[in-house]
Amino acid sequence: MTTIQQPRILGAGVNRVDGPLKVTGQARYPNDFNLPGMAYAAVVRSTIPSGRIRRMDTTAAEKSPGVLEVITHENADHLGEAPPSFVKNPQPPLQDDVIRFYGQYIAVVVADTQQNATAAARRIEVEYDRHEALLDPHDPRAERIKDPWGEDTAWGDVRTALNRAPVMIDQTYTTSENTNNPLGLFTTVASWDGDTLTLHDSNQWPNMIQQVVAAMFGVPRDAVRVLTPFVGGGFGAGLRCWSHIPLAVMAARHVGRPVKLELTRPEMFTGLGHRTASINWIRLGATRDGRLTAIEHESLTTLPLDGDEYEPCSSVSTWSYASPNVTTRDQQVRLNIPWTNFMRAPGDAQGNFALESAIDELAWEVGLDPLEIRLLNYAEVDPKTGRPWSSNALRQCLEVGARRFGWSERNPEIRSMRDGHELVGYGVAGVSFFWYQQPCSARVIVKGDGSAYVRSAVTDIGTGTYTIMAQLAAGLLGLEVDQVEMQLGDSSMPVGTAAGGSGLTAALGSAVHDACGRLIQKFVDLAGTDPFSPLANVPFEDIEVSEGRLFRKGEPTRGESLARILAVHGLTELSADGNSTPNSPEQLGMTPAGARGARFVEVRVDEDLGRIRVARIVTVNDGGRILNEKLARSQILGGTVGGVGMALFEETVTDKDTGRIANATFGDYLIPVNADIPDVHIEFVGEPDAFNPIGVKGVGEIGLVGVAPAIANGIFHATGKRIRALPITMDMLM
Ligand code: MCN
Ligand code: MOS
């Protein structure tokens, strides 16, 4: 794995500042907290997908050794609803006797040890009135929701354009249900002290958990403190206030002791949401030479009875390629299934598989190279508004990737390249990712010894936020990275947004940028009040900062250190708060472009057995300015592995009779292992993005997108078989 050096956009690949804490076991994850007098909770889940609880017998559980409390809907606290304007969280748990899906929490048992709680939970007996469950997305009785988020889009006249198109592709592409499966088991340790509550909790957004829990338990927001300095991954699973959190809080209130609730792996499958299965209908109209004249993309995804989460699959077709006529529509169907939720690259992952497969089919139909057709239809400007992009290096991603991969050596005929028993295929896919940036705030403090602190409530889910923000602040304040101490993952710090939507770097980075600017201004103002300061009367625009010193541009000796300015004024520290307020596209006259990318894949298919092997991957991405090359590469590599999983392995299987997830363990839910992952060549191209002051776009999710269609397109080239359903398994190639 090599990377071509491109100093213009690549930030230093410094090691993780929290790395030593992690490898020496000093980083404390939510499960690591054990408080004095702490009790343990175990959940009980429903074993039917739809109905009512007729009777629950908790006597045996209550008499079990060490049991302190059994809570069911009959003795649960009445909880308030989550604030409506917020992300769609599940309704408060244990508020009625209705069963909405298999695996729903119906009781929580609290005991002196985890073993006693788990053993007692098994002794609860439940009788149900069963109702017929809705489990099939095609069931006509299921509620259909059209345009659930008001994001359906149309321009031009797709109907007419499709009717007139000399060439048309009209196909259906499906993706399976996937489960996020972060390695760390989600845990909540809840501890009440009078009316104030402290939570050590696994999540991606401490301030959101704080707000929802406060609303549910009817306490002021400031009475709840959520601590998440470390979490063992999320991949979207931590973006909601899942029901085990209020259950732990309720349990702690009932027993008057701190309570730890750690989910088991099977409980993680039903309790934290999952990527919805999707059906995508795509119709492309084109000229004989492969120019798109129409894109129509409709999608259907699933939704639980108790939640309104979404993965918008069709929107990807509005920003990927130039087409004068485009219509996108999304629908959802409500079923008796566990909560759906975002999973790495929500909607984009599935929609891109459909679109990039269809574009590939079009290339074959018109006899064009699959790479050429993507370059031909590259959108020079935002196809919807005609505005220029804030940056868009999709073309460069495709061109650089093709060179690194050796695309020109591809024989265009299908089944034309082989190596012994193996058919060899080359596949390509383009990627256009959505753009996302949220309001966020941060505080930057410079202390008397010239070192600095950066504080924000946001959490680092493993991406490297601690490190890149230390790098950014160090750069802006003229300090060394190890002079900056990061304090994240505490809801009582300046309000932060989610580590989600690949948007935290842009959001927090803009806030840190703003705070550092304000802080330097404060130092300059302070120095200005001292007539003996070499900085007196130097206008702010002429100030430069380096090695912990402010000085006049071009006159390095005419300056003062931050530490000295503080000392002269008898101060121990100076701080400033900063905010990220996303810019408006209208005001800037440009469309914020998300990250872009290209995937080139060599697949090998055993002709006799249908066994699929991914032999090589080249992944080139435009993430704007890359703050830390090493960490950004890790993000792309992790995403690529996720993409191989989506393409060839991952499928959450729900039994259509019982509604039970049949493979809710790491033994049965397949993910790629080392042997499934080939050599991955990772490269970054592009330029600093114009939309935020630090020039970044997100790279946390894009690595996953496009891998599946590139593999599917490669399989077509190798075998002549077009597979339109994920995951692609051996039986489909026999
Ligand atoms: N980065 C960079 N330069 C940029 C952008 C990002 O160097 N221009 C690097 C930084 O190390 C940064 C990381 O990439 O910390 C991710 O930044 P960003 O793309 O802004 O994404 P977020 O910080 O918002 O992280 C969330 C994102 C999402 S939405 C999912 S899902 C996901 C992902 O990150 N889940 C992850 N990557 C993950 N990585 C790990 N280890 N664990 C998860 O659960
Ligand atoms: Mo990512 S799925 O937005 O946490």
PDB file of C-alpha atoms and ligand atoms in Angstrom, residues 180 204 235-237 239 342-346 461 499-502 701, ligand 2:
ATOM      1  CA  ASN A 180     -23.550  -2.056  12.223  1.00  0.00           C
ATOM      2  CA  GLN A 204     -21.817   9.124  19.041  1.00  0.00           C
ATOM      3  CA  PHE A 235     -20.685   3.066  12.478  1.00  0.00           C
ATOM      4  CA  GLY A 236     -23.984   4.875  13.056  1.00  0.00           C
ATOM      5  CA  ALA A 237     -25.211   2.638  15.889  1.00  0.00           C
ATOM      6  CA  LEU A 239     -26.582   8.120  16.757  1.00  0.00           C
ATOM      7  CA  PHE A 342     -28.182   4.859   9.922  1.00  0.00           C
ATOM      8  CA  MET A 343     -25.278   2.614   9.098  1.00  0.00           C
ATOM      9  CA  ARG A 344     -22.040   3.868   7.556  1.00  0.00           C
ATOM     10  CA  ALA A 345     -23.050   5.860   4.440  1.00  0.00           C
ATOM     11  CA  PRO A 346     -26.812   5.568   4.984  1.00  0.00           C
ATOM     12  CA  ILE A 461     -15.604   7.131  18.012  1.00  0.00           C
ATOM     13  CA  ALA A 499     -19.779  12.128  15.209  1.00  0.00           C
ATOM     14  CA  GLY A 500     -21.987  11.303  12.231  1.00  0.00           C
ATOM     15  CA  GLY A 501     -22.693  11.986   8.599  1.00  0.00           C
ATOM     16  CA  SER A 502     -18.929  12.253   8.069  1.00  0.00           C
ATOM     17  CA  GLU A 701     -18.020   6.830   5.284  1.00  0.00           C
TER      18      GLU A 701
HETATM   19 MO1  MOS B   2     -22.482   7.557  10.422  1.00  0.00          MO
HETATM   20  S1  MOS B   2     -23.814   6.156   9.811  1.00  0.00           S
HETATM   21  O1  MOS B   2     -23.525   8.920  10.024  1.00  0.00           O
HETATM   22  O2  MOS B   2     -22.557   7.461  12.119  1.00  0.00           O
END
